[in-house]
mmCIF file with all atom_site columns, C-alpha atoms in Angstrom:
data_model
loop_
_atom_site.group_PDB
_atom_site.id
_atom_site.type_symbol
_atom_site.label_atom_id
_atom_site.label_alt_id
_atom_site.label_comp_id
_atom_site.label_asym_id
_atom_site.label_entity_id
_atom_site.label_seq_id
_atom_site.pdbx_PDB_ins_code
_atom_site.Cartn_x
_atom_site.Cartn_y
_atom_site.Cartn_z
_atom_site.occupancy
_atom_site.B_iso_or_equiv
_atom_site.pdbx_formal_charge
_atom_site.auth_seq_id
_atom_site.auth_comp_id
_atom_site.auth_asym_id
_atom_site.auth_atom_id
_atom_site.pdbx_PDB_model_num
ATOM 1   C CA . ASN A 1 1   ? 13.986 -20.651 -20.955 1.00 0.00 ? 1   ASN A CA 1
ATOM 2   C CA . ALA A 1 2   ? 16.823 -19.567 -19.321 1.00 0.00 ? 2   ALA A CA 1
ATOM 3   C CA . GLY A 1 3   ? 15.993 -15.659 -20.131 1.00 0.00 ? 3   GLY A CA 1
ATOM 4   C CA . VAL A 1 4   ? 19.606 -13.818 -20.449 1.00 0.00 ? 4   VAL A CA 1
ATOM 5   C CA . THR A 1 5   ? 22.382 -15.671 -19.605 1.00 0.00 ? 5   THR A CA 1
ATOM 6   C CA . GLN A 1 6   ? 25.963 -13.994 -18.999 1.00 0.00 ? 6   GLN A CA 1
ATOM 7   C CA . THR A 1 7   ? 29.269 -15.219 -18.585 1.00 0.00 ? 7   THR A CA 1
ATOM 8   C CA . PRO A 1 8   ? 31.724 -14.791 -16.519 1.00 0.00 ? 8   PRO A CA 1
ATOM 9   C CA . LYS A 1 9   ? 30.277 -14.672 -13.308 1.00 0.00 ? 9   LYS A CA 1
ATOM 10  C CA . PHE A 1 10  ? 33.223 -13.178 -12.112 1.00 0.00 ? 10  PHE A CA 1
ATOM 11  C CA . GLN A 1 11  ? 36.391 -12.307 -13.172 1.00 0.00 ? 11  GLN A CA 1
ATOM 12  C CA . VAL A 1 12  ? 39.815 -9.648  -12.417 1.00 0.00 ? 12  VAL A CA 1
ATOM 13  C CA . LEU A 1 13  ? 42.215 -8.810  -15.069 1.00 0.00 ? 13  LEU A CA 1
ATOM 14  C CA . LYS A 1 14  ? 45.180 -6.913  -14.613 1.00 0.00 ? 14  LYS A CA 1
ATOM 15  C CA . THR A 1 15  ? 45.324 -3.920  -16.323 1.00 0.00 ? 15  THR A CA 1
ATOM 16  C CA . GLY A 1 16  ? 45.877 -3.770  -19.713 1.00 0.00 ? 16  GLY A CA 1
ATOM 17  C CA . GLN A 1 17  ? 44.258 -7.285  -20.682 1.00 0.00 ? 17  GLN A CA 1
ATOM 18  C CA . SER A 1 18  ? 41.809 -7.961  -22.393 1.00 0.00 ? 18  SER A CA 1
ATOM 19  C CA . MET A 1 19  ? 38.676 -10.107 -22.253 1.00 0.00 ? 19  MET A CA 1
ATOM 20  C CA . THR A 1 20  ? 35.104 -10.679 -23.852 1.00 0.00 ? 20  THR A CA 1
ATOM 21  C CA . LEU A 1 21  ? 31.460 -10.727 -21.443 1.00 0.00 ? 21  LEU A CA 1
ATOM 22  C CA . GLN A 1 22  ? 29.438 -13.068 -23.821 1.00 0.00 ? 22  GLN A CA 1
ATOM 23  C CA . CYS A 1 23  ? 25.589 -12.569 -23.354 1.00 0.00 ? 23  CYS A CA 1
ATOM 24  C CA . ALA A 1 24  ? 22.664 -14.590 -25.033 1.00 0.00 ? 24  ALA A CA 1
ATOM 25  C CA . GLN A 1 25  ? 19.049 -14.637 -24.905 1.00 0.00 ? 25  GLN A CA 1
ATOM 26  C CA . ASP A 1 26  ? 16.500 -16.992 -25.765 1.00 0.00 ? 26  ASP A CA 1
ATOM 27  C CA . MET A 1 27  ? 13.300 -14.477 -25.930 1.00 0.00 ? 27  MET A CA 1
ATOM 28  C CA . ASN A 1 28  ? 13.465 -13.846 -29.484 1.00 0.00 ? 28  ASN A CA 1
ATOM 29  C CA . HIS A 1 29  ? 14.006 -10.193 -28.692 1.00 0.00 ? 29  HIS A CA 1
ATOM 30  C CA . ASN A 1 30  ? 15.228 -7.517  -31.186 1.00 0.00 ? 30  ASN A CA 1
ATOM 31  C CA . SER A 1 31  ? 17.582 -4.999  -29.614 1.00 0.00 ? 31  SER A CA 1
ATOM 32  C CA . MET A 1 32  ? 20.080 -5.874  -26.646 1.00 0.00 ? 32  MET A CA 1
ATOM 33  C CA . TYR A 1 33  ? 22.262 -3.628  -24.112 1.00 0.00 ? 33  TYR A CA 1
ATOM 34  C CA . TRP A 1 34  ? 25.192 -3.273  -22.356 1.00 0.00 ? 34  TRP A CA 1
ATOM 35  C CA . TYR A 1 35  ? 25.235 -1.509  -18.889 1.00 0.00 ? 35  TYR A CA 1
ATOM 36  C CA . ARG A 1 36  ? 27.615 -0.769  -16.084 1.00 0.00 ? 36  ARG A CA 1
ATOM 37  C CA . GLN A 1 37  ? 26.922 -0.581  -12.603 1.00 0.00 ? 37  GLN A CA 1
ATOM 38  C CA . ASP A 1 38  ? 28.540 1.803   -10.228 1.00 0.00 ? 38  ASP A CA 1
ATOM 39  C CA . PRO A 1 39  ? 28.277 2.736   -6.387  1.00 0.00 ? 39  PRO A CA 1
ATOM 40  C CA . GLY A 1 40  ? 25.481 5.483   -6.534  1.00 0.00 ? 40  GLY A CA 1
ATOM 41  C CA . MET A 1 41  ? 25.406 6.116   -10.426 1.00 0.00 ? 41  MET A CA 1
ATOM 42  C CA . GLY A 1 42  ? 23.221 3.795   -11.341 1.00 0.00 ? 42  GLY A CA 1
ATOM 43  C CA . LEU A 1 43  ? 22.967 1.808   -14.221 1.00 0.00 ? 43  LEU A CA 1
ATOM 44  C CA . ARG A 1 44  ? 25.103 3.503   -17.257 1.00 0.00 ? 44  ARG A CA 1
ATOM 45  C CA . LEU A 1 45  ? 24.505 2.507   -21.057 1.00 0.00 ? 45  LEU A CA 1
ATOM 46  C CA . ILE A 1 46  ? 27.536 1.174   -22.562 1.00 0.00 ? 46  ILE A CA 1
ATOM 47  C CA . TYR A 1 47  ? 26.359 0.316   -25.895 1.00 0.00 ? 47  TYR A CA 1
ATOM 48  C CA . TYR A 1 48  ? 22.994 -0.983  -27.379 1.00 0.00 ? 48  TYR A CA 1
ATOM 49  C CA . SER A 1 49  ? 21.950 -3.447  -30.562 1.00 0.00 ? 49  SER A CA 1
ATOM 50  C CA . ALA A 1 50  ? 18.400 -1.840  -31.621 1.00 0.00 ? 50  ALA A CA 1
ATOM 51  C CA . SER A 1 51  ? 18.296 -4.800  -34.436 1.00 0.00 ? 51  SER A CA 1
ATOM 52  C CA . GLU A 1 52  ? 20.749 -7.460  -35.865 1.00 0.00 ? 52  GLU A CA 1
ATOM 53  C CA . GLY A 1 53  ? 23.578 -5.749  -37.510 1.00 0.00 ? 53  GLY A CA 1
ATOM 54  C CA . THR A 1 54  ? 23.355 -2.639  -35.588 1.00 0.00 ? 54  THR A CA 1
ATOM 55  C CA . THR A 1 55  ? 25.027 -1.396  -33.193 1.00 0.00 ? 55  THR A CA 1
ATOM 56  C CA . ASP A 1 56  ? 24.765 2.518   -31.381 1.00 0.00 ? 56  ASP A CA 1
ATOM 57  C CA . LYS A 1 57  ? 27.145 4.037   -28.886 1.00 0.00 ? 57  LYS A CA 1
ATOM 58  C CA . GLY A 1 58  ? 25.221 4.909   -25.457 1.00 0.00 ? 58  GLY A CA 1
ATOM 59  C CA . GLU A 1 59  ? 26.852 6.907   -22.621 1.00 0.00 ? 59  GLU A CA 1
ATOM 60  C CA . VAL A 1 60  ? 29.895 5.450   -21.864 1.00 0.00 ? 60  VAL A CA 1
ATOM 61  C CA . PRO A 1 61  ? 31.430 3.521   -24.776 1.00 0.00 ? 61  PRO A CA 1
ATOM 62  C CA . ASN A 1 62  ? 34.902 4.909   -24.708 1.00 0.00 ? 62  ASN A CA 1
ATOM 63  C CA . GLY A 1 63  ? 36.973 1.971   -23.604 1.00 0.00 ? 63  GLY A CA 1
ATOM 64  C CA . TYR A 1 64  ? 34.790 -0.846  -25.052 1.00 0.00 ? 64  TYR A CA 1
ATOM 65  C CA . ASN A 1 65  ? 33.879 -2.548  -27.864 1.00 0.00 ? 65  ASN A CA 1
ATOM 66  C CA . VAL A 1 66  ? 30.460 -4.285  -28.863 1.00 0.00 ? 66  VAL A CA 1
ATOM 67  C CA . SER A 1 67  ? 29.606 -7.469  -31.659 1.00 0.00 ? 67  SER A CA 1
ATOM 68  C CA . ARG A 1 68  ? 25.957 -8.202  -32.329 1.00 0.00 ? 68  ARG A CA 1
ATOM 69  C CA . LEU A 1 69  ? 26.686 -12.243 -33.244 1.00 0.00 ? 69  LEU A CA 1
ATOM 70  C CA . ASN A 1 70  ? 22.928 -12.853 -34.449 1.00 0.00 ? 70  ASN A CA 1
ATOM 71  C CA . LYS A 1 71  ? 19.699 -12.152 -32.799 1.00 0.00 ? 71  LYS A CA 1
ATOM 72  C CA . ARG A 1 72  ? 20.355 -13.839 -29.771 1.00 0.00 ? 72  ARG A CA 1
ATOM 73  C CA . GLU A 1 73  ? 24.071 -13.261 -28.753 1.00 0.00 ? 73  GLU A CA 1
ATOM 74  C CA . PHE A 1 74  ? 25.871 -9.474  -28.082 1.00 0.00 ? 74  PHE A CA 1
ATOM 75  C CA . SER A 1 75  ? 29.225 -9.619  -26.636 1.00 0.00 ? 75  SER A CA 1
ATOM 76  C CA . LEU A 1 76  ? 31.112 -6.649  -25.131 1.00 0.00 ? 76  LEU A CA 1
ATOM 77  C CA . ARG A 1 77  ? 35.051 -6.463  -25.150 1.00 0.00 ? 77  ARG A CA 1
ATOM 78  C CA . LEU A 1 78  ? 37.440 -4.903  -23.274 1.00 0.00 ? 78  LEU A CA 1
ATOM 79  C CA . GLU A 1 79  ? 40.577 -4.214  -25.223 1.00 0.00 ? 79  GLU A CA 1
ATOM 80  C CA . SER A 1 80  ? 42.756 -3.010  -22.668 1.00 0.00 ? 80  SER A CA 1
ATOM 81  C CA . ALA A 1 81  ? 41.757 -3.094  -19.334 1.00 0.00 ? 81  ALA A CA 1
ATOM 82  C CA . ALA A 1 82  ? 42.256 -0.301  -16.824 1.00 0.00 ? 82  ALA A CA 1
ATOM 83  C CA . PRO A 1 83  ? 41.004 0.244   -13.706 1.00 0.00 ? 83  PRO A CA 1
ATOM 84  C CA . SER A 1 84  ? 38.513 2.314   -13.975 1.00 0.00 ? 84  SER A CA 1
ATOM 85  C CA . GLN A 1 85  ? 36.511 -0.243  -15.586 1.00 0.00 ? 85  GLN A CA 1
ATOM 86  C CA . THR A 1 86  ? 36.231 -2.055  -12.423 1.00 0.00 ? 86  THR A CA 1
ATOM 87  C CA . SER A 1 87  ? 31.916 -1.997  -11.811 1.00 0.00 ? 87  SER A CA 1
ATOM 88  C CA . VAL A 1 88  ? 29.186 -4.562  -12.348 1.00 0.00 ? 88  VAL A CA 1
ATOM 89  C CA . TYR A 1 89  ? 28.374 -4.813  -15.855 1.00 0.00 ? 89  TYR A CA 1
ATOM 90  C CA . PHE A 1 90  ? 24.677 -6.463  -16.520 1.00 0.00 ? 90  PHE A CA 1
ATOM 91  C CA . CYS A 1 91  ? 23.456 -6.978  -20.613 1.00 0.00 ? 91  CYS A CA 1
ATOM 92  C CA . ALA A 1 92  ? 19.376 -6.328  -20.952 1.00 0.00 ? 92  ALA A CA 1
ATOM 93  C CA . SER A 1 93  ? 17.514 -7.491  -24.392 1.00 0.00 ? 93  SER A CA 1
ATOM 94  C CA . SER A 1 94  ? 14.235 -6.091  -25.043 1.00 0.00 ? 94  SER A CA 1
ATOM 95  C CA . GLN A 1 95  ? 11.594 -6.048  -27.786 1.00 0.00 ? 95  GLN A CA 1
ATOM 96  C CA . ILE A 1 96  ? 12.326 -1.881  -29.061 1.00 0.00 ? 96  ILE A CA 1
ATOM 97  C CA . GLY A 1 97  ? 10.350 0.164   -26.572 1.00 0.00 ? 97  GLY A CA 1
ATOM 98  C CA . ASP A 1 98  ? 9.223  -2.737  -24.071 1.00 0.00 ? 98  ASP A CA 1
ATOM 99  C CA . GLU A 1 99  ? 10.554 -3.573  -21.354 1.00 0.00 ? 99  GLU A CA 1
ATOM 100 C CA . GLN A 1 100 ? 14.110 -4.791  -20.319 1.00 0.00 ? 100 GLN A CA 1
ATOM 101 C CA . PHE A 1 101 ? 15.224 -8.072  -18.569 1.00 0.00 ? 101 PHE A CA 1
ATOM 102 C CA . PHE A 1 102 ? 18.303 -7.845  -16.914 1.00 0.00 ? 102 PHE A CA 1
ATOM 103 C CA . GLY A 1 103 ? 20.854 -10.840 -17.285 1.00 0.00 ? 103 GLY A CA 1
ATOM 104 C CA . PRO A 1 104 ? 23.042 -11.675 -13.808 1.00 0.00 ? 104 PRO A CA 1
ATOM 105 C CA . GLY A 1 105 ? 25.747 -9.834  -13.809 1.00 0.00 ? 105 GLY A CA 1
ATOM 106 C CA . THR A 1 106 ? 29.339 -10.211 -14.483 1.00 0.00 ? 106 THR A CA 1
ATOM 107 C CA . ARG A 1 107 ? 31.455 -8.646  -11.575 1.00 0.00 ? 107 ARG A CA 1
ATOM 108 C CA . LEU A 1 108 ? 34.627 -7.521  -13.233 1.00 0.00 ? 108 LEU A CA 1
ATOM 109 C CA . THR A 1 109 ? 37.939 -6.733  -11.274 1.00 0.00 ? 109 THR A CA 1
ATOM 110 C CA . VAL A 1 110 ? 40.683 -4.776  -12.747 1.00 0.00 ? 110 VAL A CA 1
ATOM 111 C CA . LEU A 1 111 ? 43.870 -4.860  -10.942 1.00 0.00 ? 111 LEU A CA 1
ATOM 112 C CA . GLY B 2 1   ? 23.178 15.597  -23.194 1.00 0.00 ? 1   GLY B CA 1
ATOM 113 C CA . GLU B 2 2   ? 20.561 13.083  -21.758 1.00 0.00 ? 2   GLU B CA 1
ATOM 114 C CA . ASN B 2 3   ? 19.398 13.034  -18.230 1.00 0.00 ? 3   ASN B CA 1
ATOM 115 C CA . VAL B 2 4   ? 17.260 11.331  -15.096 1.00 0.00 ? 4   VAL B CA 1
ATOM 116 C CA . GLU B 2 5   ? 17.338 13.076  -11.630 1.00 0.00 ? 5   GLU B CA 1
ATOM 117 C CA . GLN B 2 6   ? 16.411 11.098  -8.884  1.00 0.00 ? 6   GLN B CA 1
ATOM 118 C CA . HIS B 2 7   ? 15.156 11.891  -5.502  1.00 0.00 ? 7   HIS B CA 1
ATOM 119 C CA . PRO B 2 8   ? 15.860 11.126  -2.597  1.00 0.00 ? 8   PRO B CA 1
ATOM 120 C CA . SER B 2 9   ? 19.555 9.299   -2.690  1.00 0.00 ? 9   SER B CA 1
ATOM 121 C CA . THR B 2 10  ? 18.091 6.958   0.202   1.00 0.00 ? 10  THR B CA 1
ATOM 122 C CA . LEU B 2 11  ? 14.751 6.941   1.857   1.00 0.00 ? 11  LEU B CA 1
ATOM 123 C CA . SER B 2 12  ? 13.733 5.096   5.841   1.00 0.00 ? 12  SER B CA 1
ATOM 124 C CA . VAL B 2 13  ? 10.566 4.789   6.031   1.00 0.00 ? 13  VAL B CA 1
ATOM 125 C CA . GLN B 2 14  ? 8.161  2.531   9.217   1.00 0.00 ? 14  GLN B CA 1
ATOM 126 C CA . GLU B 2 15  ? 6.545  -0.323  7.621   1.00 0.00 ? 15  GLU B CA 1
ATOM 127 C CA . GLY B 2 16  ? 2.553  0.169   6.713   1.00 0.00 ? 16  GLY B CA 1
ATOM 128 C CA . ASP B 2 17  ? 3.885  4.216   5.575   1.00 0.00 ? 17  ASP B CA 1
ATOM 129 C CA . SER B 2 18  ? 4.008  5.421   1.781   1.00 0.00 ? 18  SER B CA 1
ATOM 130 C CA . ALA B 2 19  ? 7.109  5.970   -0.166  1.00 0.00 ? 19  ALA B CA 1
ATOM 131 C CA . VAL B 2 20  ? 7.612  8.316   -2.710  1.00 0.00 ? 20  VAL B CA 1
ATOM 132 C CA . ILE B 2 21  ? 10.026 8.600   -4.948  1.00 0.00 ? 21  ILE B CA 1
ATOM 133 C CA . LYS B 2 22  ? 10.407 11.576  -7.709  1.00 0.00 ? 22  LYS B CA 1
ATOM 134 C CA . CYS B 2 23  ? 12.358 11.290  -11.499 1.00 0.00 ? 23  CYS B CA 1
ATOM 135 C CA . THR B 2 24  ? 12.632 14.901  -13.707 1.00 0.00 ? 24  THR B CA 1
ATOM 136 C CA . TYR B 2 25  ? 14.108 14.060  -17.285 1.00 0.00 ? 25  TYR B CA 1
ATOM 137 C CA . SER B 2 26  ? 15.657 16.211  -19.983 1.00 0.00 ? 26  SER B CA 1
ATOM 138 C CA . ASP B 2 27  ? 14.735 14.479  -22.788 1.00 0.00 ? 27  ASP B CA 1
ATOM 139 C CA . SER B 2 28  ? 11.572 15.552  -24.288 1.00 0.00 ? 28  SER B CA 1
ATOM 140 C CA . ALA B 2 29  ? 11.065 12.819  -27.346 1.00 0.00 ? 29  ALA B CA 1
ATOM 141 C CA . SER B 2 30  ? 11.131 10.193  -24.107 1.00 0.00 ? 30  SER B CA 1
ATOM 142 C CA . ASN B 2 31  ? 7.922  7.953   -24.363 1.00 0.00 ? 31  ASN B CA 1
ATOM 143 C CA . TYR B 2 32  ? 8.810  5.535   -22.003 1.00 0.00 ? 32  TYR B CA 1
ATOM 144 C CA . PHE B 2 33  ? 9.000  5.451   -18.075 1.00 0.00 ? 33  PHE B CA 1
ATOM 145 C CA . PRO B 2 34  ? 9.850  1.889   -16.455 1.00 0.00 ? 34  PRO B CA 1
ATOM 146 C CA . TRP B 2 35  ? 10.993 1.545   -12.847 1.00 0.00 ? 35  TRP B CA 1
ATOM 147 C CA . TYR B 2 36  ? 13.061 -1.244  -11.491 1.00 0.00 ? 36  TYR B CA 1
ATOM 148 C CA . LYS B 2 37  ? 13.713 -2.789  -8.108  1.00 0.00 ? 37  LYS B CA 1
ATOM 149 C CA . GLN B 2 38  ? 17.072 -3.978  -7.578  1.00 0.00 ? 38  GLN B CA 1
ATOM 150 C CA . GLU B 2 39  ? 18.024 -6.700  -4.423  1.00 0.00 ? 39  GLU B CA 1
ATOM 151 C CA . LEU B 2 40  ? 21.321 -6.233  -3.127  1.00 0.00 ? 40  LEU B CA 1
ATOM 152 C CA . GLY B 2 41  ? 23.433 -8.627  -5.399  1.00 0.00 ? 41  GLY B CA 1
ATOM 153 C CA . LYS B 2 42  ? 20.610 -9.547  -7.908  1.00 0.00 ? 42  LYS B CA 1
ATOM 154 C CA . ARG B 2 43  ? 19.243 -8.141  -11.478 1.00 0.00 ? 43  ARG B CA 1
ATOM 155 C CA . PRO B 2 44  ? 17.380 -5.271  -11.304 1.00 0.00 ? 44  PRO B CA 1
ATOM 156 C CA . GLN B 2 45  ? 13.265 -6.488  -12.330 1.00 0.00 ? 45  GLN B CA 1
ATOM 157 C CA . LEU B 2 46  ? 10.717 -4.132  -13.782 1.00 0.00 ? 46  LEU B CA 1
ATOM 158 C CA . ILE B 2 47  ? 8.075  -3.557  -11.325 1.00 0.00 ? 47  ILE B CA 1
ATOM 159 C CA . ILE B 2 48  ? 6.016  -0.875  -13.710 1.00 0.00 ? 48  ILE B CA 1
ATOM 160 C CA . ASP B 2 49  ? 6.503  1.249   -16.349 1.00 0.00 ? 49  ASP B CA 1
ATOM 161 C CA . ILE B 2 50  ? 4.073  4.056   -18.113 1.00 0.00 ? 50  ILE B CA 1
ATOM 162 C CA . ARG B 2 51  ? 4.038  5.394   -21.844 1.00 0.00 ? 51  ARG B CA 1
ATOM 163 C CA . SER B 2 52  ? 3.250  9.065   -22.317 1.00 0.00 ? 52  SER B CA 1
ATOM 164 C CA . ASN B 2 53  ? 0.206  8.893   -23.128 1.00 0.00 ? 53  ASN B CA 1
ATOM 165 C CA . VAL B 2 54  ? -1.098 8.138   -19.949 1.00 0.00 ? 54  VAL B CA 1
ATOM 166 C CA . GLY B 2 55  ? -0.965 10.040  -16.766 1.00 0.00 ? 55  GLY B CA 1
ATOM 167 C CA . GLU B 2 56  ? -1.186 7.664   -13.613 1.00 0.00 ? 56  GLU B CA 1
ATOM 168 C CA . LYS B 2 57  ? -0.834 3.870   -13.950 1.00 0.00 ? 57  LYS B CA 1
ATOM 169 C CA . LYS B 2 58  ? -1.389 1.289   -10.774 1.00 0.00 ? 58  LYS B CA 1
ATOM 170 C CA . ASP B 2 59  ? -0.324 -1.718  -9.925  1.00 0.00 ? 59  ASP B CA 1
ATOM 171 C CA . GLN B 2 60  ? -1.757 -3.219  -6.200  1.00 0.00 ? 60  GLN B CA 1
ATOM 172 C CA . ARG B 2 61  ? 0.233  -1.097  -3.568  1.00 0.00 ? 61  ARG B CA 1
ATOM 173 C CA . ILE B 2 62  ? 2.414  0.496   -6.414  1.00 0.00 ? 62  ILE B CA 1
ATOM 174 C CA . ALA B 2 63  ? 1.709  3.574   -8.317  1.00 0.00 ? 63  ALA B CA 1
ATOM 175 C CA . VAL B 2 64  ? 3.453  5.701   -10.895 1.00 0.00 ? 64  VAL B CA 1
ATOM 176 C CA . THR B 2 65  ? 2.046  8.867   -12.605 1.00 0.00 ? 65  THR B CA 1
ATOM 177 C CA . LEU B 2 66  ? 3.804  10.995  -15.348 1.00 0.00 ? 66  LEU B CA 1
ATOM 178 C CA . ASN B 2 67  ? 3.115  14.881  -15.811 1.00 0.00 ? 67  ASN B CA 1
ATOM 179 C CA . LYS B 2 68  ? 4.618  15.322  -19.472 1.00 0.00 ? 68  LYS B CA 1
ATOM 180 C CA . THR B 2 69  ? 4.849  19.149  -19.334 1.00 0.00 ? 69  THR B CA 1
ATOM 181 C CA . ALA B 2 70  ? 7.110  20.077  -16.299 1.00 0.00 ? 70  ALA B CA 1
ATOM 182 C CA . LYS B 2 71  ? 8.920  16.310  -17.323 1.00 0.00 ? 71  LYS B CA 1
ATOM 183 C CA . HIS B 2 72  ? 8.745  14.992  -14.372 1.00 0.00 ? 72  HIS B CA 1
ATOM 184 C CA . PHE B 2 73  ? 7.299  10.835  -12.994 1.00 0.00 ? 73  PHE B CA 1
ATOM 185 C CA . SER B 2 74  ? 6.910  9.744   -9.717  1.00 0.00 ? 74  SER B CA 1
ATOM 186 C CA . LEU B 2 75  ? 6.681  6.009   -7.919  1.00 0.00 ? 75  LEU B CA 1
ATOM 187 C CA . HIS B 2 76  ? 4.463  5.875   -5.110  1.00 0.00 ? 76  HIS B CA 1
ATOM 188 C CA . ILE B 2 77  ? 4.215  2.766   -2.709  1.00 0.00 ? 77  ILE B CA 1
ATOM 189 C CA . THR B 2 78  ? 1.628  2.495   -0.112  1.00 0.00 ? 78  THR B CA 1
ATOM 190 C CA . GLU B 2 79  ? 1.568  0.033   2.789   1.00 0.00 ? 79  GLU B CA 1
ATOM 191 C CA . THR B 2 80  ? 5.316  -0.722  2.441   1.00 0.00 ? 80  THR B CA 1
ATOM 192 C CA . GLN B 2 81  ? 6.591  -3.547  4.277   1.00 0.00 ? 81  GLN B CA 1
ATOM 193 C CA . PRO B 2 82  ? 10.169 -5.096  4.854   1.00 0.00 ? 82  PRO B CA 1
ATOM 194 C CA . GLU B 2 83  ? 10.288 -6.997  1.826   1.00 0.00 ? 83  GLU B CA 1
ATOM 195 C CA . ASP B 2 84  ? 9.793  -3.637  -0.500  1.00 0.00 ? 84  ASP B CA 1
ATOM 196 C CA . SER B 2 85  ? 13.590 -3.025  0.864   1.00 0.00 ? 85  SER B CA 1
ATOM 197 C CA . ALA B 2 86  ? 16.024 -2.355  -2.108  1.00 0.00 ? 86  ALA B CA 1
ATOM 198 C CA . VAL B 2 87  ? 17.423 -0.218  -4.684  1.00 0.00 ? 87  VAL B CA 1
ATOM 199 C CA . TYR B 2 88  ? 14.203 1.638   -7.020  1.00 0.00 ? 88  TYR B CA 1
ATOM 200 C CA . PHE B 2 89  ? 15.791 2.747   -9.928  1.00 0.00 ? 89  PHE B CA 1
ATOM 201 C CA . CYS B 2 90  ? 13.639 5.006   -12.536 1.00 0.00 ? 90  CYS B CA 1
ATOM 202 C CA . ALA B 2 91  ? 14.448 5.499   -16.660 1.00 0.00 ? 91  ALA B CA 1
ATOM 203 C CA . ALA B 2 92  ? 13.281 7.866   -19.164 1.00 0.00 ? 92  ALA B CA 1
ATOM 204 C CA . GLY B 2 93  ? 13.359 6.676   -22.649 1.00 0.00 ? 93  GLY B CA 1
ATOM 205 C CA . PHE B 2 94  ? 12.667 6.538   -26.465 1.00 0.00 ? 94  PHE B CA 1
ATOM 206 C CA . THR B 2 95  ? 13.192 3.449   -29.019 1.00 0.00 ? 95  THR B CA 1
ATOM 207 C CA . GLY B 2 96  ? 14.558 1.815   -26.268 1.00 0.00 ? 96  GLY B CA 1
ATOM 208 C CA . LYS B 2 97  ? 17.408 3.344   -25.074 1.00 0.00 ? 97  LYS B CA 1
ATOM 209 C CA . LEU B 2 98  ? 16.657 4.211   -21.962 1.00 0.00 ? 98  LEU B CA 1
ATOM 210 C CA . ILE B 2 99  ? 18.450 6.991   -19.019 1.00 0.00 ? 99  ILE B CA 1
ATOM 211 C CA . PHE B 2 100 ? 18.575 5.608   -15.303 1.00 0.00 ? 100 PHE B CA 1
ATOM 212 C CA . GLY B 2 101 ? 18.636 7.933   -12.167 1.00 0.00 ? 101 GLY B CA 1
ATOM 213 C CA . GLN B 2 102 ? 20.727 7.172   -9.637  1.00 0.00 ? 102 GLN B CA 1
ATOM 214 C CA . GLY B 2 103 ? 18.395 4.944   -6.875  1.00 0.00 ? 103 GLY B CA 1
ATOM 215 C CA . THR B 2 104 ? 16.605 5.288   -4.447  1.00 0.00 ? 104 THR B CA 1
ATOM 216 C CA . THR B 2 105 ? 17.360 3.226   -1.329  1.00 0.00 ? 105 THR B CA 1
ATOM 217 C CA . LEU B 2 106 ? 14.271 2.172   0.430   1.00 0.00 ? 106 LEU B CA 1
ATOM 218 C CA . GLN B 2 107 ? 14.920 0.964   3.702   1.00 0.00 ? 107 GLN B CA 1
ATOM 219 C CA . VAL B 2 108 ? 11.362 0.153   5.512   1.00 0.00 ? 108 VAL B CA 1
ATOM 220 C CA . LYS B 2 109 ? 11.863 -0.986  9.343   1.00 0.00 ? 109 LYS B CA 1
ATOM 221 C CA . PRO B 2 110 ? 9.240  -3.262  11.197  1.00 0.00 ? 110 PRO B CA 1
#
């Protein structure tokens, strides 16, 4: 079992460019999450999907969109990247109310 | 809005000493309180968790206590070792949605 996988591992964008971060899990979890991690600020929830077919905003959703493609996959899209979106992005999955398992992260730099 | 405060932000101890990290939360509906450890450049990994119907939980050198009335919970690490050096995050949540604290950088000096 690969657990939670994310692609790409690193990405550099110019301001205004768009991109999609991909996440997949093979643990048959119902819930999936996207976080961003900035120095000194912990992990902040961007969006989450409690179950297939549903998505909800987290603490910092502005500038992002998500798609729960199926039970395994949850993507995060930046439509017009800004330098403030430079961060490390983590995807996670869980059964509802249970331990969250994190992916390896995507380090994104927006110039 | 929902908030989790974590203290201290940095903690330095001698090998063999104990370390305590404290968190307070604002949402009284929270019923799940995990603690994650993150080593440099790695993903966060769960080390222990507690649910609101339990006041204390222990796993070898790690213990967590929860005071629901006061809305605070703490992580206790005894007999610290250099490999305990990492960033520790507390979180509080309900139905899966977690709010994380800002993190504590623990340094264990040999």
